[in-house]
Short mmCIF file of C-alpha atoms and ligand atoms in Angstrom, two decimals:
data_model
loop_
_atom_site.label_atom_id
_atom_site.label_comp_id
_atom_site.label_asym_id
_atom_site.label_seq_id
_atom_site.Cartn_x
_atom_site.Cartn_y
_atom_site.Cartn_z
CA MET A 242 71.25 258.11 -110.44
CA GLY A 243 67.78 259.87 -111.09
CA SER A 244 66.44 260.44 -114.08
CA HIS A 245 68.09 263.50 -114.79
CA GLY A 246 71.68 261.29 -114.57
CA VAL A 247 70.08 258.77 -117.33
CA ASP A 248 69.27 261.19 -119.37
CA ALA A 249 72.97 262.67 -119.12
CA VAL A 250 74.47 259.70 -119.48
CA LEU A 251 72.17 258.86 -122.85
CA ARG A 252 73.05 261.93 -123.95
CA LEU A 253 76.78 262.04 -123.47
CA ALA A 254 76.48 258.31 -125.41
CA SER A 255 74.73 260.02 -128.30
CA LEU A 256 71.76 257.46 -127.31
CA GLU A 257 69.27 260.56 -127.33
CA GLN A 258 66.50 258.52 -128.85
CA TYR A 259 66.21 256.42 -125.50
CA ILE A 260 65.80 259.76 -123.24
CA LYS A 261 62.33 259.52 -121.91
CA ASN A 262 61.79 256.27 -124.72
CA TYR A 263 63.47 253.15 -123.07
CA PRO A 264 62.73 250.40 -124.84
CA PRO A 265 60.19 247.77 -124.66
CA ALA A 266 60.13 245.26 -122.12
CA ASN A 267 59.98 242.04 -124.73
CA ALA A 268 62.31 238.96 -125.58
CA GLU A 269 62.94 240.90 -129.23
CA ARG A 270 67.05 240.96 -129.62
CA ASP A 271 67.13 244.60 -130.82
CA PHE A 272 69.37 246.15 -127.91
CA SER A 273 72.68 245.72 -129.42
CA PHE A 274 75.48 244.61 -127.48
CA GLU A 275 77.30 247.95 -128.72
CA THR A 276 74.79 250.04 -126.74
CA ILE A 277 75.09 247.78 -123.49
CA SER A 278 78.83 248.45 -123.59
CA LEU A 279 78.93 251.80 -124.57
CA LEU A 280 76.44 252.39 -121.92
CA GLN A 281 78.76 250.97 -119.27
CA SER A 282 81.53 253.10 -120.29
CA THR A 283 79.98 255.76 -120.48
CA LEU A 284 78.89 255.60 -116.55
CA GLU A 285 82.58 255.64 -115.77
CA GLN A 286 83.42 258.37 -118.18
CA THR A 287 80.66 260.61 -115.86
CA TYR A 288 81.09 259.16 -112.60
CA GLY A 289 84.76 258.59 -112.72
CA PRO A 290 85.79 254.66 -112.74
CA ARG A 291 84.65 254.31 -108.96
CA GLY A 292 81.36 255.81 -109.21
CA GLY A 293 80.41 254.11 -112.81
CA ARG A 294 81.61 250.86 -111.07
CA GLY A 295 79.70 250.92 -107.85
CA LEU A 296 76.54 252.05 -110.03
CA ALA A 297 77.15 249.31 -112.47
CA LEU A 298 76.89 247.10 -109.70
CA ARG A 299 73.97 248.68 -108.75
CA VAL A 300 72.11 247.97 -112.12
CA GLY A 301 73.30 244.73 -111.98
CA ARG A 302 71.11 243.92 -108.75
CA ALA A 303 68.13 245.99 -110.28
CA CYS A 304 68.58 244.12 -113.38
CA PHE A 305 67.87 241.11 -111.79
CA LYS A 306 65.37 242.64 -109.28
CA TYR A 307 63.11 243.84 -111.46
CA GLY A 308 63.56 241.97 -114.74
CA LEU A 309 65.13 238.44 -114.34
CA LYS A 310 63.25 237.16 -111.13
CA GLU A 311 60.01 237.52 -113.46
CA TYR A 312 61.85 234.17 -115.12
CA GLY A 313 62.63 232.47 -111.43
CA SER A 314 58.89 230.73 -111.72
CA MET A 315 59.09 230.51 -115.21
CA LEU A 316 62.41 227.90 -114.29
CA GLY A 317 61.04 226.58 -111.37
CA LEU A 318 63.52 227.89 -108.95
CA THR A 319 60.16 229.22 -106.94
CA GLU A 320 58.55 225.82 -106.39
CA MET A 321 58.60 224.30 -103.29
CA ALA A 322 60.61 221.14 -104.83
CA PHE A 323 63.03 223.64 -105.13
CA ARG A 324 63.09 225.93 -102.18
CA LEU A 325 63.60 222.23 -100.12
CA LEU A 326 66.90 221.74 -101.85
CA SER A 327 70.18 222.60 -100.02
CA LEU A 328 72.06 225.65 -100.38
CA ARG A 329 74.46 223.98 -102.60
CA THR A 330 72.16 222.24 -104.99
CA LYS A 331 70.12 225.83 -105.19
CA LEU A 332 73.34 227.64 -106.13
CA SER A 333 73.90 224.68 -108.71
CA SER A 334 71.11 224.22 -110.44
CA GLY A 335 70.11 228.16 -109.69
CA THR A 336 72.92 229.28 -111.90
CA LYS A 337 72.52 226.73 -114.80
CA SER A 338 68.86 228.00 -115.07
CA PHE A 339 69.99 231.33 -115.18
CA ALA A 340 72.99 230.50 -118.01
CA ASN A 341 70.33 229.14 -120.05
CA LEU A 342 68.18 231.76 -119.84
CA PHE A 343 70.74 234.14 -121.18
CA ASN A 344 71.80 231.46 -123.55
CA HIS A 345 68.64 230.98 -125.35
CA HIS A 346 67.17 234.93 -125.09
CA THR A 347 70.18 236.59 -126.03
CA ASP A 348 73.36 236.30 -127.98
CA GLN A 349 75.04 235.88 -124.61
CA ILE A 350 76.74 233.18 -124.21
CA VAL A 351 77.59 231.57 -120.60
CA ARG A 352 78.55 228.43 -119.60
CA VAL A 353 79.20 227.24 -115.67
CA GLU A 354 81.61 225.64 -114.31
CA GLU A 355 81.66 223.86 -110.85
CA LYS A 356 85.42 223.16 -108.91
CA ASP A 357 85.64 222.88 -105.06
CA ASN A 358 83.62 225.25 -103.44
CA LYS A 359 83.45 227.75 -106.18
CA ILE A 360 81.10 228.36 -109.28
CA PHE A 361 82.97 229.83 -112.05
CA TRP A 362 80.41 231.89 -114.20
CA HIS A 363 82.14 232.30 -118.05
CA ILE A 364 80.86 235.00 -120.04
CA GLU A 365 82.33 233.36 -123.50
CA ARG A 366 80.41 236.13 -125.07
CA CYS A 367 80.19 239.23 -123.51
CA PRO A 368 77.98 242.42 -124.42
CA LEU A 369 78.93 244.54 -121.07
CA CYS A 370 82.87 244.58 -122.48
CA TRP A 371 81.52 244.19 -126.17
CA GLU A 372 84.69 246.04 -128.41
CA ARG A 373 86.19 247.45 -124.95
CA THR A 374 89.73 247.49 -124.11
CA ALA A 375 90.57 247.84 -120.39
CA ASP A 376 93.43 247.13 -117.80
CA GLU A 377 91.15 245.83 -114.98
CA PRO A 378 88.00 244.25 -115.56
CA VAL A 379 85.15 245.91 -116.30
CA CYS A 380 81.75 243.98 -116.40
CA HIS A 381 80.43 245.02 -112.84
CA LEU A 382 76.84 244.53 -114.16
CA ALA A 383 77.36 240.93 -114.21
CA VAL A 384 78.92 241.00 -110.82
CA GLY A 385 75.91 242.89 -109.19
CA LEU A 386 73.21 240.54 -111.51
CA ILE A 387 74.82 237.54 -110.12
CA GLN A 388 75.06 238.85 -106.63
CA GLU A 389 71.24 239.56 -106.14
CA SER A 390 70.36 236.63 -108.11
CA LEU A 391 72.33 234.35 -105.46
CA TYR A 392 70.87 236.66 -102.47
CA TRP A 393 67.48 235.44 -103.71
CA LEU A 394 67.98 232.12 -104.73
CA SER A 395 69.48 231.66 -101.16
CA GLY A 396 67.04 233.42 -99.05
CA GLY A 397 68.92 236.20 -98.00
CA LYS A 398 72.61 235.15 -97.94
CA VAL A 399 75.36 237.46 -99.25
CA PHE A 400 78.46 235.67 -101.21
CA ASP A 401 81.69 236.85 -102.50
CA VAL A 402 81.50 237.28 -106.27
CA ARG A 403 84.04 238.92 -108.07
CA GLU A 404 85.20 239.27 -111.75
CA THR A 405 88.48 237.79 -112.11
CA THR A 406 88.88 237.41 -116.07
CA CYS A 407 87.87 239.87 -118.32
CA VAL A 408 87.85 240.05 -122.62
CA ALA A 409 88.68 243.58 -122.23
CA LYS A 410 91.88 243.02 -121.22
CA GLY A 411 92.75 240.79 -123.12
CA ASP A 412 91.42 237.44 -121.59
CA SER A 413 89.40 235.12 -123.61
CA ASP A 414 86.27 235.12 -121.54
CA CYS A 415 84.86 237.07 -119.05
CA THR A 416 84.87 235.39 -115.68
CA ILE A 417 82.67 235.76 -112.68
CA GLU A 418 83.90 233.71 -109.67
CA ILE A 419 81.16 232.78 -106.63
CA ASP A 420 82.43 231.28 -103.40
CA THR A 421 79.34 229.01 -102.76
CA VAL A 422 80.08 229.36 -98.91
CA PRO A 423 78.33 232.97 -98.00
CA PHE A 424 79.14 235.81 -96.00
CA SER A 425 75.88 235.11 -93.86
ZN1 ZN B 544 83.04 240.98 -120.16
#
């Protein structure tokens, strides 16, 4: 987007206070669900539904790369013992650890369910579509975040990750479905 794009989105969302003044990287819960959701809808408004979706995916990947990854060592996901686990076990324990991270450090509620060769990441209280209504799932940032975390967890494999249910379209939670058999 470039810094001009970011500024334009913040201005359109009436969030001028954040222009060139991003919130500090700390564990305080002072960045609201309303703001997170508003940024998602403003991305779509600015770049169109397709463009906004693509950007939100990339924002999600960047969130992992520049943020969440820092927690990897804290969660024990980078230790030798973890690296020696089978791919399936890495995916299971990795997704559970990430869910705990959200559950403990944010107001987001995530529940991980495993069935056959799928992992379901259920966001039971979701900031991305907070108070939104839509015909299609809109929590693309979560899809990007999970794609990137699985890529990192698996040492460079690509998985089919898609949002199948979304609170914004009337479902009871937002479900990100992960196929545990990688493409590559
Ligand atoms: Zn959602």
